[in-house]
Tab-separated table of C-alpha atoms and ligand atoms in Angstrom:
chain	number	residue	atom	x	y	z
R	1	UNK	CA	-24.626	-9.908	-43.067
R	2	UNK	CA	-22.774	-13.236	-41.656
R	3	UNK	CA	-22.071	-15.802	-44.200
R	4	UNK	CA	-21.481	-19.555	-42.949
R	5	UNK	CA	-19.905	-22.023	-45.188
R	6	UNK	CA	-20.455	-24.269	-41.987
R	7	UNK	CA	-23.501	-26.037	-41.793
R	8	UNK	CA	-22.903	-26.731	-37.714
R	9	UNK	CA	-21.772	-23.342	-37.412
R	10	UNK	CA	-25.012	-21.851	-38.310
R	11	UNK	CA	-26.492	-24.505	-36.356
R	12	UNK	CA	-25.540	-23.417	-33.615
R	13	UNK	CA	-26.129	-19.863	-34.395
R	14	UNK	CA	-30.073	-20.740	-35.009
R	15	UNK	CA	-30.074	-22.176	-31.709
R	16	UNK	CA	-29.004	-18.973	-30.026
R	17	UNK	CA	-31.430	-16.952	-32.246
R	18	UNK	CA	-34.358	-19.347	-31.031
R	19	UNK	CA	-33.550	-19.010	-27.650
R	20	UNK	CA	-34.450	-15.099	-28.235
R	21	UNK	CA	-37.554	-15.911	-29.967
R	22	UNK	CA	-36.311	-14.543	-33.416
R	23	UNK	CA	-38.895	-15.534	-36.130
R	24	UNK	CA	-36.551	-16.738	-39.262
R	25	UNK	CA	-37.775	-16.571	-43.116
R	26	UNK	CA	-35.561	-18.921	-44.916
R	27	UNK	CA	-35.160	-18.407	-49.110
R	28	UNK	CA	-33.395	-21.798	-50.841
R	29	UNK	CA	-31.913	-20.631	-54.239
R	30	UNK	CA	-29.362	-22.014	-56.224
R	31	UNK	CA	-27.775	-18.289	-56.935
R	32	UNK	CA	-27.201	-16.259	-59.787
R	33	UNK	CA	-29.755	-14.299	-57.987
R	34	UNK	CA	-32.246	-11.919	-59.872
R	35	UNK	CA	-35.468	-9.838	-58.764
R	36	UNK	CA	-36.991	-12.822	-58.988
R	37	UNK	CA	-35.143	-14.321	-56.136
R	38	UNK	CA	-35.342	-10.636	-54.356
R	39	UNK	CA	-39.064	-10.517	-54.628
R	40	UNK	CA	-38.717	-13.751	-51.832
R	41	UNK	CA	-35.752	-11.923	-49.795
R	42	UNK	CA	-37.708	-8.911	-49.405
R	43	UNK	CA	-40.989	-10.732	-48.800
R	44	UNK	CA	-38.997	-12.888	-46.167
R	45	UNK	CA	-37.759	-9.301	-44.578
R	46	UNK	CA	-41.146	-8.185	-44.292
R	47	UNK	CA	-42.650	-11.022	-42.425
R	48	UNK	CA	-39.779	-12.342	-39.996
R	49	UNK	CA	-36.827	-10.853	-37.944
R	50	UNK	CA	-34.198	-12.146	-39.366
R	51	UNK	CA	-33.637	-13.650	-43.048
R	52	UNK	CA	-31.428	-16.713	-44.211
R	53	UNK	CA	-30.694	-17.421	-47.820
R	54	UNK	CA	-29.105	-20.437	-48.909
R	55	UNK	CA	-26.758	-20.706	-52.080
R	56	UNK	CA	-26.320	-24.099	-53.289
R	57	UNK	CA	-26.584	-25.639	-56.502
R	58	UNK	CA	-27.420	-29.028	-55.691
R	59	UNK	CA	-25.809	-31.767	-58.336
R	60	UNK	CA	-28.406	-34.405	-57.363
R	61	UNK	CA	-31.268	-32.170	-59.125
R	62	UNK	CA	-29.200	-31.953	-62.796
R	63	UNK	CA	-30.237	-35.086	-64.575
R	64	UNK	CA	-28.323	-33.516	-67.434
R	65	UNK	CA	-24.033	-32.884	-66.570
R	66	UNK	CA	-23.887	-30.437	-69.237
R	67	UNK	CA	-26.445	-28.162	-67.624
R	68	UNK	CA	-24.916	-28.394	-64.732
R	69	UNK	CA	-21.331	-27.491	-65.516
R	70	UNK	CA	-22.932	-24.580	-67.576
R	71	UNK	CA	-24.926	-22.863	-64.473
R	72	UNK	CA	-23.827	-19.742	-63.565
R	73	UNK	CA	-22.074	-19.219	-60.950
R	74	UNK	CA	-21.210	-15.599	-59.900
R	75	UNK	CA	-20.690	-15.673	-56.353
R	76	UNK	CA	-19.300	-12.405	-55.359
R	77	UNK	CA	-22.356	-10.649	-57.663
R	78	UNK	CA	-24.695	-12.541	-55.536
R	79	UNK	CA	-23.348	-11.654	-51.976
R	80	UNK	CA	-23.351	-8.100	-52.910
R	81	UNK	CA	-27.058	-8.224	-53.834
R	82	UNK	CA	-27.779	-9.923	-50.924
R	83	UNK	CA	-25.614	-7.143	-48.362
R	84	UNK	CA	-27.925	-4.941	-50.600
R	85	UNK	CA	-30.777	-6.024	-49.569
R	86	UNK	CA	-30.033	-6.458	-45.860
R	87	UNK	CA	-30.316	-9.976	-45.605
R	88	UNK	CA	-28.941	-11.085	-42.116
R	89	UNK	CA	-27.778	-14.605	-43.340
R	90	UNK	CA	-26.189	-16.630	-45.908
R	91	UNK	CA	-25.711	-20.457	-46.122
R	92	UNK	CA	-22.730	-21.505	-48.423
R	93	UNK	CA	-23.383	-25.305	-47.450
R	94	UNK	CA	-20.799	-27.835	-49.067
R	95	UNK	CA	-21.891	-30.483	-50.769
R	96	UNK	CA	-19.945	-33.286	-49.125
R	97	UNK	CA	-21.473	-31.760	-45.638
R	98	UNK	CA	-24.876	-32.294	-46.961
R	99	UNK	CA	-24.395	-35.382	-48.875
R	100	UNK	CA	-22.924	-37.451	-45.853
R	101	UNK	CA	-24.612	-40.267	-46.784
R	102	UNK	CA	-23.689	-40.241	-50.458
R	103	UNK	CA	-27.424	-39.557	-51.296
R	104	UNK	CA	-28.234	-42.950	-49.754
R	105	UNK	CA	-31.234	-41.686	-48.506
R	106	UNK	CA	-33.552	-39.560	-50.609
R	107	UNK	CA	-37.613	-38.388	-50.796
R	108	UNK	CA	-39.205	-40.036	-53.724
R	109	UNK	CA	-42.594	-38.838	-54.314
R	110	UNK	CA	-44.704	-41.322	-57.148
R	111	UNK	CA	-47.030	-39.257	-59.182
R	112	UNK	CA	-46.695	-35.934	-59.460
R	113	UNK	CA	-43.089	-35.774	-59.645
R	114	UNK	CA	-43.212	-38.370	-62.782
R	115	UNK	CA	-45.124	-36.042	-64.516
R	116	UNK	CA	-44.412	-32.690	-66.726
R	117	UNK	CA	-40.262	-31.437	-65.476
R	118	UNK	CA	-40.580	-35.171	-63.592
R	119	UNK	CA	-40.921	-36.899	-67.161
R	120	UNK	CA	-38.266	-34.984	-69.190
R	121	UNK	CA	-36.102	-34.985	-66.476
R	122	UNK	CA	-35.962	-38.380	-64.510
R	123	UNK	CA	-34.985	-38.162	-60.942
R	124	UNK	CA	-34.903	-33.992	-60.931
R	125	UNK	CA	-37.615	-33.934	-58.207
R	126	UNK	CA	-35.963	-36.552	-56.086
R	127	UNK	CA	-32.785	-34.513	-55.846
R	128	UNK	CA	-35.109	-31.384	-55.123
R	129	UNK	CA	-37.182	-32.706	-52.487
R	130	UNK	CA	-34.525	-34.455	-50.630
R	131	UNK	CA	-31.910	-31.334	-50.947
R	132	UNK	CA	-34.838	-29.403	-49.591
R	133	UNK	CA	-35.596	-31.399	-46.688
R	134	UNK	CA	-31.980	-31.196	-45.456
R	135	UNK	CA	-32.170	-27.679	-46.269
R	136	UNK	CA	-35.089	-27.387	-44.227
R	137	UNK	CA	-33.895	-29.030	-41.074
R	138	UNK	CA	-30.681	-27.289	-41.043
R	139	UNK	CA	-32.296	-23.513	-41.556
R	140	UNK	CA	-35.129	-24.704	-38.660
R	141	UNK	CA	-37.031	-21.550	-40.053
R	142	UNK	CA	-40.432	-20.233	-39.136
R	143	UNK	CA	-41.032	-19.914	-42.981
R	144	UNK	CA	-39.721	-21.080	-46.475
R	145	UNK	CA	-40.208	-18.763	-49.970
R	146	UNK	CA	-40.641	-20.277	-53.091
R	147	UNK	CA	-41.399	-19.253	-56.291
R	148	UNK	CA	-44.828	-19.681	-58.605
R	149	UNK	CA	-42.294	-19.643	-61.066
R	150	UNK	CA	-41.529	-23.516	-60.165
R	151	UNK	CA	-45.427	-24.497	-59.897
R	152	UNK	CA	-44.641	-28.210	-60.007
R	153	UNK	CA	-41.794	-28.123	-57.125
R	154	UNK	CA	-43.775	-25.797	-54.801
R	155	UNK	CA	-46.746	-28.654	-55.225
R	156	UNK	CA	-44.110	-31.333	-54.741
R	157	UNK	CA	-42.543	-29.472	-51.726
R	158	UNK	CA	-46.193	-28.394	-50.050
R	159	UNK	CA	-47.135	-32.089	-50.175
R	160	UNK	CA	-43.331	-33.219	-48.659
R	161	UNK	CA	-44.222	-30.943	-46.079
R	162	UNK	CA	-47.807	-32.040	-45.035
R	163	UNK	CA	-46.708	-35.562	-45.256
R	164	UNK	CA	-43.579	-35.127	-42.873
R	165	UNK	CA	-45.377	-32.600	-40.558
R	166	UNK	CA	-42.329	-30.394	-41.159
R	167	UNK	CA	-43.182	-27.258	-38.563
R	168	UNK	CA	-42.066	-24.539	-41.530
R	169	UNK	CA	-44.794	-22.602	-43.483
R	170	UNK	CA	-44.726	-22.937	-46.769
R	171	UNK	CA	-45.090	-18.990	-48.567
R	172	UNK	CA	-45.854	-19.115	-52.531
R	173	UNK	CA	-44.581	-15.879	-54.493
R	174	UNK	CA	-46.090	-14.609	-57.719
R	175	UNK	CA	-43.690	-15.405	-60.999
R	176	UNK	CA	-41.398	-11.920	-61.206
R	177	UNK	CA	-40.823	-11.265	-65.135
R	178	UNK	CA	-38.979	-8.865	-67.691
R	179	UNK	CA	-40.587	-5.981	-69.121
R	180	UNK	CA	-41.421	-8.012	-72.076
R	181	UNK	CA	-43.065	-10.722	-69.959
R	182	UNK	CA	-40.347	-13.311	-69.973
R	183	UNK	CA	-40.277	-15.155	-66.577
R	184	UNK	CA	-37.164	-14.424	-64.901
R	185	UNK	CA	-34.462	-17.250	-64.432
R	186	UNK	CA	-30.615	-17.660	-63.896
R	187	UNK	CA	-30.616	-19.432	-67.298
R	188	UNK	CA	-31.505	-16.532	-69.131
R	189	UNK	CA	-27.933	-14.782	-68.895
R	190	UNK	CA	-26.774	-18.008	-71.144
R	191	UNK	CA	-29.433	-16.873	-74.061
R	192	UNK	CA	-27.730	-15.071	-76.835
R	193	UNK	CA	-29.006	-11.896	-78.266
R	194	UNK	CA	-31.309	-13.416	-80.641
R	195	UNK	CA	-32.731	-15.942	-78.611
R	196	UNK	CA	-33.398	-13.457	-75.568
R	197	UNK	CA	-35.402	-11.304	-78.296
R	198	UNK	CA	-37.528	-14.735	-79.203
R	199	UNK	CA	-37.734	-15.730	-75.886
R	200	UNK	CA	-40.852	-13.652	-74.800
R	201	UNK	CA	-42.779	-15.539	-77.486
R	202	UNK	CA	-42.918	-18.223	-74.942
R	203	UNK	CA	-45.181	-16.735	-72.139
R	204	UNK	CA	-47.237	-15.090	-75.329
R	205	UNK	CA	-47.860	-18.602	-76.367
R	206	UNK	CA	-48.807	-19.977	-73.478
R	207	UNK	CA	-51.267	-17.270	-72.644
R	208	UNK	CA	-52.647	-16.560	-76.363
R	209	UNK	CA	-53.315	-20.013	-77.835
R	210	UNK	CA	-56.656	-21.702	-77.223
R	211	UNK	CA	-55.373	-24.513	-76.259
R	212	UNK	CA	-52.094	-26.439	-75.131
R	213	UNK	CA	-52.186	-27.970	-78.689
R	214	UNK	CA	-52.204	-24.574	-80.706
R	215	UNK	CA	-49.683	-23.250	-78.283
R	216	UNK	CA	-47.304	-26.084	-79.193
R	217	UNK	CA	-47.646	-25.574	-82.748
R	218	UNK	CA	-47.302	-22.014	-82.210
R	219	UNK	CA	-44.133	-22.221	-80.240
R	220	UNK	CA	-42.395	-25.149	-82.516
R	221	UNK	CA	-43.476	-22.386	-85.775
R	222	UNK	CA	-41.395	-19.900	-84.047
R	223	UNK	CA	-38.429	-21.962	-83.761
R	224	UNK	CA	-38.813	-23.598	-79.878
R	225	UNK	CA	-37.927	-27.184	-79.681
R	226	UNK	CA	-41.171	-27.607	-77.242
R	227	UNK	CA	-40.695	-30.342	-73.880
R	228	UNK	CA	-44.016	-30.474	-73.394
R	229	UNK	CA	-47.037	-27.533	-72.921
R	230	UNK	CA	-50.049	-29.211	-70.822
R	231	UNK	CA	-53.105	-27.980	-69.451
R	232	UNK	CA	-53.277	-29.512	-65.662
R	233	UNK	CA	-55.882	-28.474	-62.501
R	234	UNK	CA	-56.452	-24.719	-64.237
R	235	UNK	CA	-52.889	-23.901	-65.328
R	236	UNK	CA	-50.924	-24.202	-68.668
R	237	UNK	CA	-47.401	-25.493	-68.114
R	238	UNK	CA	-44.667	-25.614	-70.650
R	239	UNK	CA	-40.988	-26.112	-71.038
R	240	UNK	CA	-39.116	-25.333	-74.329
R	241	UNK	CA	-35.892	-24.568	-75.447
R	242	UNK	CA	-34.040	-22.154	-77.402
R	243	UNK	CA	-30.473	-23.530	-78.263
R	244	UNK	CA	-28.761	-25.305	-75.827
R	245	UNK	CA	-30.939	-23.247	-73.122
R	246	UNK	CA	-34.140	-24.699	-71.280
R	247	UNK	CA	-36.868	-22.300	-70.393
R	248	UNK	CA	-40.140	-23.181	-68.368
R	249	UNK	CA	-43.247	-21.306	-67.158
R	250	UNK	CA	-46.691	-21.874	-66.247
R	251	UNK	CA	-49.855	-19.638	-66.226
R	252	UNK	CA	-53.109	-19.491	-64.558
R	253	UNK	CA	-55.950	-20.816	-67.375
R	254	UNK	CA	-58.078	-17.825	-67.131
R	255	UNK	CA	-55.088	-15.626	-68.357
R	256	UNK	CA	-55.444	-17.567	-71.692
R	257	UNK	CA	-57.645	-16.500	-74.416
J	1	AMP	P1	-33.565	-21.403	-58.036
J	1	AMP	O1	-31.942	-20.241	-57.750
J	1	AMP	O2	-33.639	-21.213	-59.699
J	1	AMP	O3	-33.208	-22.529	-57.505
J	1	AMP	O4	-34.777	-20.697	-57.221
J	1	AMP	C1	-35.017	-20.693	-56.086
J	1	AMP	C2	-36.314	-19.951	-55.983
J	1	AMP	O5	-36.683	-18.596	-56.631
J	1	AMP	C3	-37.179	-21.119	-55.924
J	1	AMP	O6	-37.993	-20.759	-55.205
J	1	AMP	C4	-37.916	-20.740	-57.625
J	1	AMP	O7	-39.277	-20.664	-57.619
J	1	AMP	C5	-37.808	-19.098	-57.046
J	1	AMP	N1	-37.712	-17.995	-58.418
J	1	AMP	C6	-37.144	-18.305	-59.620
J	1	AMP	N2	-37.398	-17.808	-60.690
J	1	AMP	C7	-38.108	-16.797	-60.383
J	1	AMP	C8	-39.144	-15.376	-60.432
J	1	AMP	N3	-38.670	-15.483	-61.845
J	1	AMP	N4	-40.230	-15.004	-60.136
J	1	AMP	C9	-40.311	-15.752	-58.564
J	1	AMP	N5	-39.843	-16.828	-58.053
J	1	AMP	C10	-38.593	-17.043	-58.703
């Protein structure tokens, strides 16, 4: 496994690979890796000659500085996990190199990005789309692997790829859950034991309530602070806080009873 912290060294390396006609799968992450990330990595390994994983905690997508400061960064563990998965390349870009423009240039979407997560986290999707566009150009991959856990993000990145004629194919991967159905997330490690015990009620409320309104009521009764639960385009989307930890999830509506 080759670890690049120099974007330009990686780009040179990628040029050599393109000349050798090797296909590349790309998995962008913010680290604190878990089985959800690894499912993307495994799919990329199956479908491409080489796999690149990036780890970058992107400051422009955090609207809450405390959330950014708390975000887990277990880099040594992450690299060990990726080595065990036989990942070929890891990119650890520096913030100053990614944002040479000081974030003067950014990608904005005007409608979907203002709803749900975007309504609660102003500017979040500008940060996501901007960093993903940069990373897509740097990676120069054939395919990029994204999780359905972040459905709205997936929708927006797909839309950007179409709008700007980006050559990388976007591959969506199903949400990986713990045995109690809590969606795996890097933030789950921040839950204390009691919060962790309560957390699976989030998925249960999303899937079992007959309406979004009842799901909201059930979650409040169970002690969650509800940011939103809303039904859109055949899916139910939710975001809640348990203590200081914010959880998001989404499920197809046919799974609700
Ligand atoms: P993150 O490190 O949170 O930015 O996530 C990196 C990628 O992993 C994104 O495409 C996420 O949607 C995806 N991902 C995160 N959690 C899961 C999960 N539980 N199942 C599947 N994909 C996930």
